[in-house]
PDB file of C-alpha atoms in Angstrom:
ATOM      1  CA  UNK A   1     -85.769 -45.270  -3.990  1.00 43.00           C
ATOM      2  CA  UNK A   2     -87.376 -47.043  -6.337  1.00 44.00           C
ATOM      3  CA  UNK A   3     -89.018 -51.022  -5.477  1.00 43.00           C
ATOM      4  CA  UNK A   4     -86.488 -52.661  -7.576  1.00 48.00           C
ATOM      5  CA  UNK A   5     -83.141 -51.248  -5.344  1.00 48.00           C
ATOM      6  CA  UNK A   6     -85.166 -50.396  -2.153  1.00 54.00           C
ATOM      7  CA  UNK A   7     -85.497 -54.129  -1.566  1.00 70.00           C
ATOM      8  CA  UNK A   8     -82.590 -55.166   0.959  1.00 83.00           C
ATOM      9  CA  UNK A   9     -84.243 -57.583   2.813  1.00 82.00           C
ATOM     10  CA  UNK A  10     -83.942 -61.262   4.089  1.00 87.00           C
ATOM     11  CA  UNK A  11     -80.396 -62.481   4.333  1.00 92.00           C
ATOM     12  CA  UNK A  12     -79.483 -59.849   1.640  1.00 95.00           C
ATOM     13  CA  UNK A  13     -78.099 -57.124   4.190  1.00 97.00           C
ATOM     14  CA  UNK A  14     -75.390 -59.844   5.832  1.00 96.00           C
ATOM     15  CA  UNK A  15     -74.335 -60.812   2.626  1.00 97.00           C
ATOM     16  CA  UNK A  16     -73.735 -57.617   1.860  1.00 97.00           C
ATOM     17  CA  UNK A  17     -72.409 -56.668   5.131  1.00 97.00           C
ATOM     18  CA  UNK A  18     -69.815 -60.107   5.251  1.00 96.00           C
ATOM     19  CA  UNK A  19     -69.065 -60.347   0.928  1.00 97.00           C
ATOM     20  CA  UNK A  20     -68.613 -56.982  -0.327  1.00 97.00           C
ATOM     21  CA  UNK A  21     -68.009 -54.552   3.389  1.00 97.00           C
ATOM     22  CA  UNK A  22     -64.345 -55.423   3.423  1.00 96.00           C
ATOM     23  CA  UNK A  23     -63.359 -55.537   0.299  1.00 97.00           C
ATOM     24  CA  UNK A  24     -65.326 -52.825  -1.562  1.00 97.00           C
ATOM     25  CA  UNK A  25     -66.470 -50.481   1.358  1.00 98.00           C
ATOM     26  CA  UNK A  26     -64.989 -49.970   4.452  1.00 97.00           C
ATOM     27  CA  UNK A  27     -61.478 -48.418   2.976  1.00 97.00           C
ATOM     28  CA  UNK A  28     -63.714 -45.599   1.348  1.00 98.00           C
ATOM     29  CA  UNK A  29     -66.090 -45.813   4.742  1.00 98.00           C
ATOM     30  CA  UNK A  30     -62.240 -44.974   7.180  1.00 98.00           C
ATOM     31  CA  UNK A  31     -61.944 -42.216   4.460  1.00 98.00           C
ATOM     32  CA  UNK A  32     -64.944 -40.398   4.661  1.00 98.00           C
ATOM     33  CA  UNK A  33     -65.306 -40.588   8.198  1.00 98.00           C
ATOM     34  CA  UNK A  34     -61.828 -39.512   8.700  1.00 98.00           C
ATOM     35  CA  UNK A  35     -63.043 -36.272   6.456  1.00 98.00           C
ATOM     36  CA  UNK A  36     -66.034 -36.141   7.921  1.00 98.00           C
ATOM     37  CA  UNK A  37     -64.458 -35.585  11.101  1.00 98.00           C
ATOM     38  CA  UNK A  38     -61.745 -33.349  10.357  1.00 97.00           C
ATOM     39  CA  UNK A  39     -63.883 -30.037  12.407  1.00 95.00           C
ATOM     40  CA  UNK A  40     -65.315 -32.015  15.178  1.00 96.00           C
ATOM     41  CA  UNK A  41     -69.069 -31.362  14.262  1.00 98.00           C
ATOM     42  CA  UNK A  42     -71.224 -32.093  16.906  1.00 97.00           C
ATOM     43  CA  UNK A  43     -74.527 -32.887  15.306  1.00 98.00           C
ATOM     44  CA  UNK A  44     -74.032 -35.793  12.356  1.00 98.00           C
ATOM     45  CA  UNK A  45     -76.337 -37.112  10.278  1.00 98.00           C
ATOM     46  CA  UNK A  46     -75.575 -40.426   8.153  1.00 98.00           C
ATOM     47  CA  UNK A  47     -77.866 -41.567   4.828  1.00 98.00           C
ATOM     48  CA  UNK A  48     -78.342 -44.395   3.180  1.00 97.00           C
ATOM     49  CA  UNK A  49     -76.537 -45.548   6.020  1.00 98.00           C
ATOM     50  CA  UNK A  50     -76.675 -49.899   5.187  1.00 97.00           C
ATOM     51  CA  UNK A  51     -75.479 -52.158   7.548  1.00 98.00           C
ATOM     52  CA  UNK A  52     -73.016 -49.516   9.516  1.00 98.00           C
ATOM     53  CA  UNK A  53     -69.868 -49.915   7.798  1.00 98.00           C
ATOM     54  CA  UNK A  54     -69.429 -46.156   7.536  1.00 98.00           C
ATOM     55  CA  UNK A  55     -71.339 -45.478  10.657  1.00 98.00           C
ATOM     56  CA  UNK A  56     -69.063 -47.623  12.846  1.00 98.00           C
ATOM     57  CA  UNK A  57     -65.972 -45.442  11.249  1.00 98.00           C
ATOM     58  CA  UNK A  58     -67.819 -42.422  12.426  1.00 98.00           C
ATOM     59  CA  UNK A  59     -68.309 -43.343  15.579  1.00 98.00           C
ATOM     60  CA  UNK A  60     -64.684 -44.237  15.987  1.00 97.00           C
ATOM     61  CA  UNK A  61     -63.510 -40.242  14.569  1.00 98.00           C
ATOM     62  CA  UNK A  62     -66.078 -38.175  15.926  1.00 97.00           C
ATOM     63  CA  UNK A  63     -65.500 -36.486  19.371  1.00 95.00           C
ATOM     64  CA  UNK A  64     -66.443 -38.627  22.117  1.00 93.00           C
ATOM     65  CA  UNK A  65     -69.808 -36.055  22.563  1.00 94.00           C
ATOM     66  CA  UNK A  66     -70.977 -36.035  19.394  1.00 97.00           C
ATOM     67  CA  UNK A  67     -74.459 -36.854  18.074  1.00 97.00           C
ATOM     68  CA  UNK A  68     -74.531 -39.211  15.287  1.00 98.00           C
ATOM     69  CA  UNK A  69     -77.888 -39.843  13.398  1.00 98.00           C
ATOM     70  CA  UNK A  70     -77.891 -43.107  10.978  1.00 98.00           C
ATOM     71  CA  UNK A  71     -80.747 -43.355   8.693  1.00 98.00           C
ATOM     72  CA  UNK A  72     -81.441 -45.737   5.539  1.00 97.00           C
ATOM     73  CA  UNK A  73     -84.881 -46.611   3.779  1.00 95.00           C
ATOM     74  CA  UNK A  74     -84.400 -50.435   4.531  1.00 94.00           C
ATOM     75  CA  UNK A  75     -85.009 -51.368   7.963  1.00 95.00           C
ATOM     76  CA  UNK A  76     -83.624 -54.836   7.696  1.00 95.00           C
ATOM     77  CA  UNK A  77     -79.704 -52.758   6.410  1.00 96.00           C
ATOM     78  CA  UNK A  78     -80.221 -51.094  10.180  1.00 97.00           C
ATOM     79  CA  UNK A  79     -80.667 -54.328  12.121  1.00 96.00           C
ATOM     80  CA  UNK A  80     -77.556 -55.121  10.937  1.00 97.00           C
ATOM     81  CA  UNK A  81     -75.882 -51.642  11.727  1.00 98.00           C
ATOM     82  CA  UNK A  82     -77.161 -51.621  15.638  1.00 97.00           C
ATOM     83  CA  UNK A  83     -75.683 -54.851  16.388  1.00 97.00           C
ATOM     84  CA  UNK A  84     -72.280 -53.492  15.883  1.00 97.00           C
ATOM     85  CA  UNK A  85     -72.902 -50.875  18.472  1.00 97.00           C
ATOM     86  CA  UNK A  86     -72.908 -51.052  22.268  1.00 93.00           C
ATOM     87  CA  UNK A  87     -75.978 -49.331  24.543  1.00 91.00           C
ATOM     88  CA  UNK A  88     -74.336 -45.404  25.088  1.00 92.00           C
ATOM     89  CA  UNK A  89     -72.540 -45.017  22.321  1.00 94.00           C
ATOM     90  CA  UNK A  90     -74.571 -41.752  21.374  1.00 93.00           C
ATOM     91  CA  UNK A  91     -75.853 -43.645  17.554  1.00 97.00           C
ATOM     92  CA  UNK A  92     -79.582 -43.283  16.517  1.00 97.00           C
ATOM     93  CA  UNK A  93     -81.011 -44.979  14.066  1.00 98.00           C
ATOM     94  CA  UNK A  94     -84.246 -44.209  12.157  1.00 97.00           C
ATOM     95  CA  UNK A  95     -85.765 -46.001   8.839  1.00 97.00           C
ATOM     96  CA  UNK A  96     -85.999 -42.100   6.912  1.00 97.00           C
ATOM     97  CA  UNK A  97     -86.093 -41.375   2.759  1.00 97.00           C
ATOM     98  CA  UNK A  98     -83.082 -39.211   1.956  1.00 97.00           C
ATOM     99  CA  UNK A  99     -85.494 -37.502  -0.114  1.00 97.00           C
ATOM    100  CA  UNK A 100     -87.750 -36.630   2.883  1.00 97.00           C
ATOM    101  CA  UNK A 101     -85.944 -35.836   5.679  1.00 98.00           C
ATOM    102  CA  UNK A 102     -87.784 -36.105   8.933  1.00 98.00           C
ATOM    103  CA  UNK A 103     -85.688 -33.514  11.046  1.00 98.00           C
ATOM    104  CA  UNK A 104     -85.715 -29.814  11.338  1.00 98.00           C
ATOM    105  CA  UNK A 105     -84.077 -27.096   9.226  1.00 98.00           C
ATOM    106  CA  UNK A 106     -80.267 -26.411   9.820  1.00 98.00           C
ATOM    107  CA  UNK A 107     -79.833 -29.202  12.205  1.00 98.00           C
ATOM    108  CA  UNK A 108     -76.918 -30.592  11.596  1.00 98.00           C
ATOM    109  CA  UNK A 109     -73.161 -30.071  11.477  1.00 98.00           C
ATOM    110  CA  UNK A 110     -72.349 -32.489   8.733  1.00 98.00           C
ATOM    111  CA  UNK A 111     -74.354 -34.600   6.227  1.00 98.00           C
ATOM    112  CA  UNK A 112     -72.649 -38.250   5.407  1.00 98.00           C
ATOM    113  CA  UNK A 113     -72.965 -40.427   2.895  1.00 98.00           C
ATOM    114  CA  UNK A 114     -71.642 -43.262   0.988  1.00 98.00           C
ATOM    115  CA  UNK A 115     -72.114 -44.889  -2.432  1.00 98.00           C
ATOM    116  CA  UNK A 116     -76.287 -43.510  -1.520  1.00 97.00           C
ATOM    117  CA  UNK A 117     -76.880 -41.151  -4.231  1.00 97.00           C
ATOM    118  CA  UNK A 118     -76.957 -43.481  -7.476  1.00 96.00           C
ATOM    119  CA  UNK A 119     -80.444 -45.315  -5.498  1.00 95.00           C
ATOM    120  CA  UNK A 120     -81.878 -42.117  -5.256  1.00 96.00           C
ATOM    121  CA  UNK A 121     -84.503 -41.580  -8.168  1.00 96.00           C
ATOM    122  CA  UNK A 122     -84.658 -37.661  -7.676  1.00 97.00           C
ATOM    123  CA  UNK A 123     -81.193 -36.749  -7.018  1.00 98.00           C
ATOM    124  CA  UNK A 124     -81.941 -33.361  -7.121  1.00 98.00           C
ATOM    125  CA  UNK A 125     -84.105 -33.459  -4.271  1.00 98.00           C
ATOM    126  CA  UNK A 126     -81.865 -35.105  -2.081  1.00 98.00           C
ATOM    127  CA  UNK A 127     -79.391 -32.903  -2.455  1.00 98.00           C
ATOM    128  CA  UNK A 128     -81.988 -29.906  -1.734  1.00 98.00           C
ATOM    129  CA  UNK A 129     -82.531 -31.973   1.611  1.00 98.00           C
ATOM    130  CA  UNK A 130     -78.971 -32.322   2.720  1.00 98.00           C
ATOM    131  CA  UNK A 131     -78.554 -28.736   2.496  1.00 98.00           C
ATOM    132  CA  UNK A 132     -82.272 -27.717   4.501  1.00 98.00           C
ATOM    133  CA  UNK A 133     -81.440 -29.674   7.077  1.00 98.00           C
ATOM    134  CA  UNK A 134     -77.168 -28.310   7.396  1.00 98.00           C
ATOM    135  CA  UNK A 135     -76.276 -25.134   9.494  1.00 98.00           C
ATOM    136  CA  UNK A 136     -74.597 -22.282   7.834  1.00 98.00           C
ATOM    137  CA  UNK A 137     -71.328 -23.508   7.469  1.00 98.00           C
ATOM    138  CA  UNK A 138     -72.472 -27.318   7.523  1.00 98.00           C
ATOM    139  CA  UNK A 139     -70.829 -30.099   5.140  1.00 98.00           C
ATOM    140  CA  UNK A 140     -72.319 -32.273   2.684  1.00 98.00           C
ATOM    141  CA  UNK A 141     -69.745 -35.293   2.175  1.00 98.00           C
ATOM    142  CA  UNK A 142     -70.792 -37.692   0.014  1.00 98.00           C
ATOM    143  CA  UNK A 143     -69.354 -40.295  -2.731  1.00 98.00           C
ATOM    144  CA  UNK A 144     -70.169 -42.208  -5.338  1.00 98.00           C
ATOM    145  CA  UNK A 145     -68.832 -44.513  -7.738  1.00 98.00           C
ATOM    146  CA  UNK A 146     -66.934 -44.473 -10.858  1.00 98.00           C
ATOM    147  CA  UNK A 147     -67.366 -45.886 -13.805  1.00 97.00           C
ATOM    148  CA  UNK A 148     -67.108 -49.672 -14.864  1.00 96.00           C
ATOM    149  CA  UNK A 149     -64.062 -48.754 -16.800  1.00 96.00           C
ATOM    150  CA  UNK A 150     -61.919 -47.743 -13.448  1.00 97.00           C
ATOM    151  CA  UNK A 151     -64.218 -50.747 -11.571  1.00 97.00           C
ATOM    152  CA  UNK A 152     -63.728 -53.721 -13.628  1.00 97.00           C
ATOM    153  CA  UNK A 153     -65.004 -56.160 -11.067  1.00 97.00           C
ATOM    154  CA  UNK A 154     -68.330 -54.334 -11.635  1.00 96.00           C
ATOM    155  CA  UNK A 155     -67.861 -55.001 -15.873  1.00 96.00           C
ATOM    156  CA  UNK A 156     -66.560 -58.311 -15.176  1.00 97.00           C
ATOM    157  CA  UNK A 157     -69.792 -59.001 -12.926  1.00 96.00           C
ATOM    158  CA  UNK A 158     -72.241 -58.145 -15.477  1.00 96.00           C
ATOM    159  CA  UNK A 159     -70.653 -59.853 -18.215  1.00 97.00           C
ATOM    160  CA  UNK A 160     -70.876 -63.190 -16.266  1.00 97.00           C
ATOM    161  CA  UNK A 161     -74.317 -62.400 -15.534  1.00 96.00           C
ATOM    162  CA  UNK A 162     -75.281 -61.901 -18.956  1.00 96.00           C
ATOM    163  CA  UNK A 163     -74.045 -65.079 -19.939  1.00 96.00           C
ATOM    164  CA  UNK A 164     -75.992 -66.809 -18.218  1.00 97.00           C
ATOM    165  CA  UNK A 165     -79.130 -64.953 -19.268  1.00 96.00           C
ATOM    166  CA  UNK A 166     -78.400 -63.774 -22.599  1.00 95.00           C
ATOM    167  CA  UNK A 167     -82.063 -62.742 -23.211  1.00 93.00           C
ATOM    168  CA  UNK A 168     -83.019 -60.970 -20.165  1.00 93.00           C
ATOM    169  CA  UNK A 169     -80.232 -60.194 -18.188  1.00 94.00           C
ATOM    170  CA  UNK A 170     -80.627 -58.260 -14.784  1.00 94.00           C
ATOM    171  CA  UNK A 171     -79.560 -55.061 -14.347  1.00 91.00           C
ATOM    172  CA  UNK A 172     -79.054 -54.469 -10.919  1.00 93.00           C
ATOM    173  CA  UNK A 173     -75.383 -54.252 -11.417  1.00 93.00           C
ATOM    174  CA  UNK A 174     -75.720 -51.375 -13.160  1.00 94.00           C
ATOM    175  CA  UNK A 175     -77.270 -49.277 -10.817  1.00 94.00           C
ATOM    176  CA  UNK A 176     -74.378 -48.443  -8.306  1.00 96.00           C
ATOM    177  CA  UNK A 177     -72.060 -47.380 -11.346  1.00 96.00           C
ATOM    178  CA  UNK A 178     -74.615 -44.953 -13.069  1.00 95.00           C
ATOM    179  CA  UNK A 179     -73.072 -41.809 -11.371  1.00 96.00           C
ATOM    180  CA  UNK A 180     -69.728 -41.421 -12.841  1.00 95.00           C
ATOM    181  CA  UNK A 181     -69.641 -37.696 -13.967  1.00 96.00           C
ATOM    182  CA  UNK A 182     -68.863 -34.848 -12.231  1.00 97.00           C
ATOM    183  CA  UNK A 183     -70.047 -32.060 -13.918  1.00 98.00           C
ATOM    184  CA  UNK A 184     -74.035 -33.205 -13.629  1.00 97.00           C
ATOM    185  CA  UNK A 185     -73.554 -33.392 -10.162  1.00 98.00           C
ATOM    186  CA  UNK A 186     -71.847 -30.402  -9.592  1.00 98.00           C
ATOM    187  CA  UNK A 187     -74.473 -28.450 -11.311  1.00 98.00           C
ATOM    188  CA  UNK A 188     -77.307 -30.510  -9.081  1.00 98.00           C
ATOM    189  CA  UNK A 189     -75.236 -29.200  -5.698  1.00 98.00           C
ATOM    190  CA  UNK A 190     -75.241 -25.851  -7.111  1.00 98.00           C
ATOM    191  CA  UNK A 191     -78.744 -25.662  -8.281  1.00 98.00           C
ATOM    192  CA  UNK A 192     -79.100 -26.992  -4.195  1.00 98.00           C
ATOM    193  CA  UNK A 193     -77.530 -23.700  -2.993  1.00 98.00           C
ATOM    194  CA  UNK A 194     -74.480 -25.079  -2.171  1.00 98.00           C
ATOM    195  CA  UNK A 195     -70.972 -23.664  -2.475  1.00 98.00           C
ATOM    196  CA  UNK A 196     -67.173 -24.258  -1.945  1.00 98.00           C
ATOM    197  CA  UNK A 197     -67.656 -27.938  -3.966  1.00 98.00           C
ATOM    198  CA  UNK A 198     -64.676 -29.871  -4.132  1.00 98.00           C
ATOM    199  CA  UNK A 199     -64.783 -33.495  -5.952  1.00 98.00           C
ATOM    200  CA  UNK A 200     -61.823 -35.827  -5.787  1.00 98.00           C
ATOM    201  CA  UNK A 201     -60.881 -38.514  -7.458  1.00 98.00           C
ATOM    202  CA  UNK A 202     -60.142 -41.958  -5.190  1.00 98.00           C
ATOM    203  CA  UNK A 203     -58.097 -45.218  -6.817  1.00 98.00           C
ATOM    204  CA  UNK A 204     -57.647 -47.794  -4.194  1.00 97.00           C
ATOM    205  CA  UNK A 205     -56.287 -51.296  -4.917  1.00 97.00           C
ATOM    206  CA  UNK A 206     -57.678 -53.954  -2.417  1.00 95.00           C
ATOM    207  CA  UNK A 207     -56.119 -57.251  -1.882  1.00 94.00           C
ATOM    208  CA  UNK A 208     -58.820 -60.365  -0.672  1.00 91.00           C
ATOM    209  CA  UNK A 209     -57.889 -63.714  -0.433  1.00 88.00           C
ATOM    210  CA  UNK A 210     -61.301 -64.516   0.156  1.00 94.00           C
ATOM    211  CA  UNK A 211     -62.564 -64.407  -3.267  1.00 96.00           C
ATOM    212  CA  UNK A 212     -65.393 -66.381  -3.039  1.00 97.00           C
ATOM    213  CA  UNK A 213     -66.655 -64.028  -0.153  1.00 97.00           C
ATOM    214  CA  UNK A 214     -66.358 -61.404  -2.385  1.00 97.00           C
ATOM    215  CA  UNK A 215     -68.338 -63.100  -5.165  1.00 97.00           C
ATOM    216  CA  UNK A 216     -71.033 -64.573  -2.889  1.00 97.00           C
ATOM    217  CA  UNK A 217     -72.235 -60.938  -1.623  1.00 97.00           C
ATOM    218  CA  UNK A 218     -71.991 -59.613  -5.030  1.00 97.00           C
ATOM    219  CA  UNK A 219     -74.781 -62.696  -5.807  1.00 97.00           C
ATOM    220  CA  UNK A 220     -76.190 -62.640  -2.926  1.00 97.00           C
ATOM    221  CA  UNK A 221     -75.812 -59.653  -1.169  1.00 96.00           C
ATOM    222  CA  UNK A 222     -78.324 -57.190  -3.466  1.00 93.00           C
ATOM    223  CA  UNK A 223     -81.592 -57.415  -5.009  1.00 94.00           C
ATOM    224  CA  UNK A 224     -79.213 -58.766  -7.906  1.00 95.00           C
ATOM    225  CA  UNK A 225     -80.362 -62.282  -6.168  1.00 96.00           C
ATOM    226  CA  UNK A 226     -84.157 -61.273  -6.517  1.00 95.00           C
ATOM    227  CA  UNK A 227     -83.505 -60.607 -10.154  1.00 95.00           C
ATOM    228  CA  UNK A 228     -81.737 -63.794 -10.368  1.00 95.00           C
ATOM    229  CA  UNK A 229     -84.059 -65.785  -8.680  1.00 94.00           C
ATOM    230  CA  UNK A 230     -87.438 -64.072 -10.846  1.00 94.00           C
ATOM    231  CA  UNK A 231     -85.383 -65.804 -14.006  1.00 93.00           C
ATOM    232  CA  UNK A 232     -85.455 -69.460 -12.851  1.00 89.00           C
ATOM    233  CA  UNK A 233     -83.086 -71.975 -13.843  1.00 90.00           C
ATOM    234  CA  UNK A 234     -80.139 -71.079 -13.142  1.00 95.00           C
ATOM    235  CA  UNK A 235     -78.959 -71.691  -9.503  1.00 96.00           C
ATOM    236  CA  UNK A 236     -77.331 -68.315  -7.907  1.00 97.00           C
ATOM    237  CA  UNK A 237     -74.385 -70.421  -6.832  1.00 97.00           C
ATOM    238  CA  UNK A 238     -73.505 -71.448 -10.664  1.00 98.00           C
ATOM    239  CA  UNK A 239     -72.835 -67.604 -11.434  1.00 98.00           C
ATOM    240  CA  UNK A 240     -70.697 -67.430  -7.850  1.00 98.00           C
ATOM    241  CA  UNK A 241     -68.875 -69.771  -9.113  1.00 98.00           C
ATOM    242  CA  UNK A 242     -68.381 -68.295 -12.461  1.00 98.00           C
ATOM    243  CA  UNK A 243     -67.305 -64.765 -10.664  1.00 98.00           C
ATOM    244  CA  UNK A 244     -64.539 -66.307  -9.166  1.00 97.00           C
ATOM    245  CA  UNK A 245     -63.119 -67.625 -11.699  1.00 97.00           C
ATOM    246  CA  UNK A 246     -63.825 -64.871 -13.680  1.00 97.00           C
ATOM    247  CA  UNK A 247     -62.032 -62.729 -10.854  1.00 97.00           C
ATOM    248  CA  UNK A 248     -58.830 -65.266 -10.449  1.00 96.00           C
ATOM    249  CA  UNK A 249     -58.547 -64.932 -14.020  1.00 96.00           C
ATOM    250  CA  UNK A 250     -58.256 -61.136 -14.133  1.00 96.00           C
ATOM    251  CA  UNK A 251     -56.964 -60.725 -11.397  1.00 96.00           C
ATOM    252  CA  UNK A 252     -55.048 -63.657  -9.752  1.00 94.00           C
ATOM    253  CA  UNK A 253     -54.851 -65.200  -6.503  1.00 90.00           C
ATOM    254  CA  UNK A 254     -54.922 -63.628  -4.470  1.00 89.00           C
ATOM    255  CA  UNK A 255     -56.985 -61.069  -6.291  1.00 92.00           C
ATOM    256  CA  UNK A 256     -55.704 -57.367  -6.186  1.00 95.00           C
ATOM    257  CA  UNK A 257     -58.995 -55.378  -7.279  1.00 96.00           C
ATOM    258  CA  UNK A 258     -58.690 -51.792  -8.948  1.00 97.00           C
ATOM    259  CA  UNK A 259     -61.108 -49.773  -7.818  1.00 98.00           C
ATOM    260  CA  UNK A 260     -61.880 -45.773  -7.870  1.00 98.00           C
ATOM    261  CA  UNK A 261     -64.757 -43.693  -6.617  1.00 98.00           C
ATOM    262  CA  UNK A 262     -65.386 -40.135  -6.715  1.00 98.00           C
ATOM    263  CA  UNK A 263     -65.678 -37.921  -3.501  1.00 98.00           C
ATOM    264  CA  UNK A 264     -67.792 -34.705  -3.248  1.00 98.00           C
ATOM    265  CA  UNK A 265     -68.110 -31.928  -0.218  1.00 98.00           C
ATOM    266  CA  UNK A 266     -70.241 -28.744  -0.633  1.00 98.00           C
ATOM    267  CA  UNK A 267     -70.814 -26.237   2.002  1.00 98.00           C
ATOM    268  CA  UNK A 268     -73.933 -24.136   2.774  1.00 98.00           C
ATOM    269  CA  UNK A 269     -73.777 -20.685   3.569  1.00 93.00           C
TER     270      UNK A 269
END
């Protein structure tokens, strides 16, 4: 990753965890566990793992004697996973790159992972990885997210941020929307050796009636609040405050959010 969206840290990861888990992750997270799990691999490994949202899921569908291997870049994101595990559990977790994959060739059963791939600055590479360290037969499951335009709490969240710096506006809220199209990744899991790849297209609609939760871990729960912060004068809670009304506005109270992301699984050979 590069500095700019490798730095979870601080309070960032339960912000994240708390404001934007339930209402933008862990319906995708039951999914692609639920997929992940559908024939019973027994060696698992989990990137750009966070703060466990999708690990705890895969915990919960994997047979009881599986081996499940979370890893992430940020150590701080994997405090915050553990503590939602108890001692014998059968869940590792190790600070690893996805792009440099401590573990052995053909490994693993099943490679996991959610909304990861748009941090990645050599996508290519990572993909190259998931497959060295699959058996024959393995799975790659991984998604990402669509574009602003299915998203529009991710539009309407930059367009509240640039108001309030017109000149300079931060950009971190880009970054997890900049992997909408299917062919060029489809061609990158080819060019990786994989086969049988199947993408799918995912609309949810989530109902919070916690908006302010919501708004508080976009703010605050991302190096979005670094960005901020680097900018001076405006106070972080100002724009909070301007994303839920923003979000009430769009769409009401209590707010039921379109969203969409796009699911991939390849297979190696």
């Amino acid at each position: 990753m590069t500095a700019e969206t490798a730095r979870f840290v601080g309070d960032i990861p339960l912000h994240y965890d708390r404001g934007l888990g339930p209402v933008i992750f862990e319906d995708y997270a039951a999914d692609i566990a639920w997929r992940a799990a559908l024939r019973g691999p027994r060696e698992v490994l989990e990137i750009a793992a966070g703060t466990g949202i999708v690990t705890r899921k895969l915990r919960d569908a994997l047979p009881a004697d599986a081996r499940l291997i979370a890893t992430d870049l940020n150590a701080p994101m994997l405090e915050v996973a553990q503590a939602k595990f108890r001692p014998g559990e059968g869940v590792t977790f190790d600070v690893a790159d996805a792009l440099v994959l401590p573990f052995a060739d053909s490994a693993f059963d099943a490679v996991v992972c959610q909304f990861g791939l748009m941090f990645f600055p050599d996508k290519d590479a990572a993909h190259r990885e998931a497959r060295r360290v699959l058996k024959a037969g393995g799975r790659y499951l991984f998604s990402v997210w669509d574009s602003p335009r299915h998203n529009p709490f991710s539009r309407l969240g930059l367009e509240v941020v640039e108001k309030f710096f017109p000149d300079n506006p931060p950009q971190f809220l880009k970054t997890p929307f900049s992997c909408p199209e299917i062919d060029p990744i489809k061609e990158s899991l080819i060019g990786a050796g994989f086969t049988r790849i199947v993408a799918s297209v995912l609309p949810r609609m989530h109902e919070t009636g916690d908006v302010t939760a919501f708004a508080n871990g976009l703010v605050f729960g991302s190096p979005l609040i670094d960005q901020i912060r680097a900018r001076g004068d405006v106070a972080p809670e100002a724009i909070v405050d301007a994303l839920v009304e923003r979000f009430e506005q769009e769409f009401g109270a209590p707010t039921r959010m379109p969203m969409q992301a796009i699911f991939f699984e390849a297979e190696r050979e």
